[in-house]
Amino acid sequence: MRPPPSVGALVLPVIYRAIKTHYPQLLLRNPPISDAENQLSQFQTDLIIDNMFCTNRTVQHHVLFTDNMVLICREGNPLLSLGDDRETIDNAAHILLLPEGQNFSGLRQRVQEMFPDRQISFTSYNILTIAALVANSDMLAIIPSRFYNLFSRCWPLEKLPFPSLNEEQIDFSIHYNKFSLRDPILHGVIDVIRNAF
């Protein structure tokens, strides 16, 4: 099983409980991902949970959950008192999340239309780094709401109200090689994970 670290923090507690209830004998591993689609198509890994888009025909997926996007800032950020003033938000420094190898061109385009003049001051693929930077600066970032709910317990973060952004959604799915369904235990594990969400 290979969710990226940040996704793993969201899903692995739920998955671990569900699998241990139905398959207590299984050992779960969470090694790093290098090339998700190839690793799945070549049976180098059994499952990947992520928001990636796969083009390989042997890789199937099922959406586990859909999450809304939120604009975040640190507690006490002066922008919290301004509401959804687009110009002020555009002029603030932003951190851009760069998902690795994933196809989010539609979402990126819609976000760019919402914030056409935003000032990108930092980019990162690591959502943990982004949350820590936002909590310790006046920068803003757009992240999925479940990550905000998780990270706001670790850092002093707040959501900036921006209704049109909050309507944007991102899917998190379980991915596997379709031929893996021939293995009855793996097929059962996939069903258990799907039912856990």
GROMACS .gro file of C-alpha atoms in nm:
model
  197
    1MET     CA    1   0.000   0.000   0.000
    2ARG     CA    2   0.157   0.331  -0.102
    3PRO     CA    3  -0.019   0.654  -0.020
    4PRO     CA    4   0.208   0.961  -0.021
    5PRO     CA    5   0.297   1.074   0.334
    6SER     CA    6   0.033   1.345   0.361
    7VAL     CA    7  -0.244   1.129   0.215
    8GLY     CA    8  -0.126   0.843   0.435
    9ALA     CA    9  -0.178   1.059   0.743
   10LEU     CA   10  -0.543   1.099   0.640
   11VAL     CA   11  -0.628   0.749   0.523
   12LEU     CA   12  -0.400   0.497   0.692
   13PRO     CA   13  -0.561   0.510   1.038
   14VAL     CA   14  -0.899   0.427   0.880
   15ILE     CA   15  -0.750   0.163   0.650
   16TYR     CA   16  -0.545   0.001   0.925
   17ARG     CA   17  -0.848  -0.042   1.152
   18ALA     CA   18  -1.063  -0.179   0.868
   19ILE     CA   19  -0.804  -0.426   0.741
   20LYS     CA   20  -0.705  -0.548   1.088
   21THR     CA   21  -1.072  -0.616   1.161
   22HIS     CA   22  -1.113  -0.835   0.852
   23TYR     CA   23  -0.757  -0.955   0.785
   24PRO     CA   24  -0.565  -0.944   1.116
   25GLN     CA   25  -0.288  -1.165   0.977
   26LEU     CA   26  -0.181  -0.917   0.707
   27LEU     CA   27   0.130  -0.704   0.738
   28LEU     CA   28   0.076  -0.357   0.594
   29ARG     CA   29   0.369  -0.166   0.446
   30ASN     CA   30   0.388   0.195   0.334
   31PRO     CA   31   0.706   0.231   0.124
   32PRO     CA   32   0.785   0.544  -0.080
   33ILE     CA   33   0.643   0.598  -0.429
   34SER     CA   34   0.876   0.664  -0.719
   35ASP     CA   35   0.660   0.601  -1.028
   36ALA     CA   36   0.309   0.509  -0.918
   37GLU     CA   37   0.157   0.412  -1.251
   38ASN     CA   38   0.450   0.192  -1.357
   39GLN     CA   39   0.478   0.033  -1.015
   40LEU     CA   40   0.112  -0.066  -1.028
   41SER     CA   41   0.118  -0.187  -1.389
   42GLN     CA   42   0.431  -0.398  -1.321
   43PHE     CA   43   0.297  -0.544  -0.992
   44GLN     CA   44   0.571  -0.373  -0.789
   45THR     CA   45   0.305  -0.250  -0.550
   46ASP     CA   46  -0.048  -0.368  -0.480
   47LEU     CA   47  -0.237  -0.048  -0.399
   48ILE     CA   48  -0.186   0.326  -0.415
   49ILE     CA   49  -0.418   0.579  -0.259
   50ASP     CA   50  -0.378   0.923  -0.409
   51ASN     CA   51  -0.541   1.188  -0.625
   52MET     CA   52  -0.333   1.098  -0.932
   53PHE     CA   53  -0.471   1.046  -1.279
   54CYS     CA   54  -0.365   0.720  -1.450
   55THR     CA   55  -0.366   0.660  -1.824
   56ASN     CA   56  -0.246   0.298  -1.816
   57ARG     CA   57  -0.530   0.062  -1.903
   58THR     CA   58  -0.419  -0.199  -1.651
   59VAL     CA   59  -0.461   0.045  -1.362
   60GLN     CA   60  -0.812   0.079  -1.221
   61HIS     CA   61  -0.935   0.309  -0.950
   62HIS     CA   62  -1.231   0.375  -0.723
   63VAL     CA   63  -1.296   0.710  -0.558
   64LEU     CA   64  -1.277   0.678  -0.180
   65PHE     CA   65  -1.374   1.036  -0.100
   66THR     CA   66  -1.407   1.379  -0.255
   67ASP     CA   67  -1.271   1.685  -0.079
   68ASN     CA   68  -1.339   2.058  -0.118
   69MET     CA   69  -1.059   2.309  -0.156
   70VAL     CA   70  -1.001   2.581   0.103
   71LEU     CA   71  -0.789   2.894   0.122
   72ILE     CA   72  -0.583   2.896   0.442
   73CYS     CA   73  -0.382   3.147   0.640
   74ARG     CA   74  -0.231   3.171   0.987
   75GLU     CA   75  -0.441   3.262   1.291
   76GLY     CA   76  -0.442   3.638   1.328
   77ASN     CA   77  -0.370   3.709   0.961
   78PRO     CA   78  -0.506   4.060   0.883
   79LEU     CA   79  -0.689   3.920   0.578
   80LEU     CA   80  -0.931   3.736   0.808
   81SER     CA   81  -1.109   4.064   0.882
   82LEU     CA   82  -1.145   4.157   0.513
   83GLY     CA   83  -1.369   3.871   0.397
   84ASP     CA   84  -1.334   3.757   0.037
   85ASP     CA   85  -1.178   4.078  -0.098
   86ARG     CA   86  -1.033   3.932  -0.417
   87GLU     CA   87  -0.786   4.213  -0.486
   88THR     CA   88  -0.634   4.199  -0.138
   89ILE     CA   89  -0.614   3.820  -0.156
   90ASP     CA   90  -0.449   3.841  -0.501
   91ASN     CA   91  -0.190   4.084  -0.366
   92ALA     CA   92  -0.099   3.861  -0.072
   93ALA     CA   93   0.191   3.618  -0.103
   94HIS     CA   94   0.073   3.268  -0.196
   95ILE     CA   95   0.223   2.923  -0.168
   96LEU     CA   96   0.149   2.698  -0.463
   97LEU     CA   97   0.100   2.325  -0.407
   98LEU     CA   98   0.261   2.130  -0.691
   99PRO     CA   99   0.119   1.777  -0.703
  100GLU     CA  100   0.379   1.542  -0.850
  101GLY     CA  101   0.292   1.384  -1.183
  102GLN     CA  102  -0.076   1.453  -1.148
  103ASN     CA  103  -0.320   1.602  -1.393
  104PHE     CA  104  -0.494   1.899  -1.234
  105SER     CA  105  -0.493   2.135  -1.531
  106GLY     CA  106  -0.868   2.204  -1.505
  107LEU     CA  107  -0.849   2.285  -1.135
  108ARG     CA  108  -0.536   2.496  -1.185
  109GLN     CA  109  -0.706   2.692  -1.462
  110ARG     CA  110  -1.018   2.760  -1.253
  111VAL     CA  111  -0.805   2.869  -0.956
  112GLN     CA  112  -0.604   3.095  -1.186
  113GLU     CA  113  -0.931   3.251  -1.306
  114MET     CA  114  -1.037   3.311  -0.943
  115PHE     CA  115  -0.701   3.464  -0.850
  116PRO     CA  116  -0.560   3.598  -1.179
  117ASP     CA  117  -0.301   3.825  -1.020
  118ARG     CA  118  -0.197   3.620  -0.719
  119GLN     CA  119   0.164   3.650  -0.619
  120ILE     CA  120   0.331   3.307  -0.591
  121SER     CA  121   0.615   3.339  -0.340
  122PHE     CA  122   0.689   2.972  -0.278
  123THR     CA  123   0.609   2.638  -0.444
  124SER     CA  124   0.625   2.292  -0.293
  125TYR     CA  125   0.498   1.941  -0.355
  126ASN     CA  126   0.491   1.884   0.024
  127ILE     CA  127   0.165   1.986   0.186
  128LEU     CA  128   0.315   1.951   0.537
  129THR     CA  129   0.578   2.212   0.449
  130ILE     CA  130   0.308   2.438   0.308
  131ALA     CA  131   0.098   2.418   0.626
  132ALA     CA  132   0.401   2.496   0.844
  133LEU     CA  133   0.500   2.795   0.627
  134VAL     CA  134   0.147   2.936   0.623
  135ALA     CA  135   0.126   2.904   1.003
  136ASN     CA  136   0.448   3.102   1.043
  137SER     CA  137   0.399   3.377   0.784
  138ASP     CA  138   0.137   3.593   0.616
  139MET     CA  139   0.135   3.370   0.307
  140LEU     CA  140  -0.183   3.198   0.185
  141ALA     CA  141  -0.232   2.853   0.034
  142ILE     CA  142  -0.505   2.646  -0.125
  143ILE     CA  143  -0.531   2.291   0.007
  144PRO     CA  144  -0.799   2.018   0.042
  145SER     CA  145  -1.020   2.075   0.348
  146ARG     CA  146  -0.938   1.741   0.513
  147PHE     CA  147  -0.573   1.844   0.521
  148TYR     CA  148  -0.674   2.173   0.679
  149ASN     CA  149  -0.873   1.984   0.943
  150LEU     CA  150  -0.571   1.765   1.017
  151PHE     CA  151  -0.303   2.035   1.010
  152SER     CA  152  -0.502   2.295   1.205
  153ARG     CA  153  -0.456   2.065   1.505
  154CYS     CA  154  -0.078   2.097   1.462
  155TRP     CA  155  -0.040   2.462   1.359
  156PRO     CA  156  -0.243   2.779   1.418
  157LEU     CA  157  -0.427   2.785   1.084
  158GLU     CA  158  -0.754   2.946   0.976
  159LYS     CA  159  -0.973   2.923   0.667
  160LEU     CA  160  -1.029   3.238   0.466
  161PRO     CA  161  -1.387   3.245   0.336
  162PHE     CA  162  -1.396   3.217  -0.042
  163PRO     CA  163  -1.718   3.039  -0.151
  164SER     CA  164  -1.633   2.989  -0.519
  165LEU     CA  165  -1.306   2.818  -0.424
  166ASN     CA  166  -1.482   2.602  -0.165
  167GLU     CA  167  -1.696   2.456  -0.445
  168GLU     CA  168  -1.384   2.317  -0.616
  169GLN     CA  169  -1.333   1.949  -0.544
  170ILE     CA  170  -1.061   1.688  -0.570
  171ASP     CA  171  -1.103   1.309  -0.563
  172PHE     CA  172  -0.887   1.070  -0.362
  173SER     CA  173  -0.893   0.717  -0.503
  174ILE     CA  174  -0.758   0.371  -0.449
  175HIS     CA  175  -0.557   0.254  -0.752
  176TYR     CA  176  -0.461  -0.104  -0.834
  177ASN     CA  177  -0.370  -0.330  -1.124
  178LYS     CA  178  -0.695  -0.479  -1.254
  179PHE     CA  179  -0.529  -0.821  -1.271
  180SER     CA  180  -0.469  -0.802  -0.896
  181LEU     CA  181  -0.839  -0.877  -0.850
  182ARG     CA  182  -0.755  -1.239  -0.934
  183ASP     CA  183  -0.600  -1.267  -0.587
  184PRO     CA  184  -0.896  -1.325  -0.352
  185ILE     CA  185  -0.723  -1.172  -0.049
  186LEU     CA  186  -0.620  -0.857  -0.235
  187HIS     CA  187  -0.967  -0.834  -0.386
  188GLY     CA  188  -1.110  -0.857  -0.035
  189VAL     CA  189  -0.869  -0.592   0.096
  190ILE     CA  190  -0.973  -0.354  -0.183
  191ASP     CA  191  -1.340  -0.409  -0.095
  192VAL     CA  192  -1.271  -0.352   0.276
  193ILE     CA  193  -1.090  -0.025   0.200
  194ARG     CA  194  -1.366   0.095  -0.032
  195ASN     CA  195  -1.630   0.017   0.231
  196ALA     CA  196  -1.430   0.197   0.502
  197PHE     CA  197  -1.488   0.526   0.323
   0.00000   0.00000   0.00000
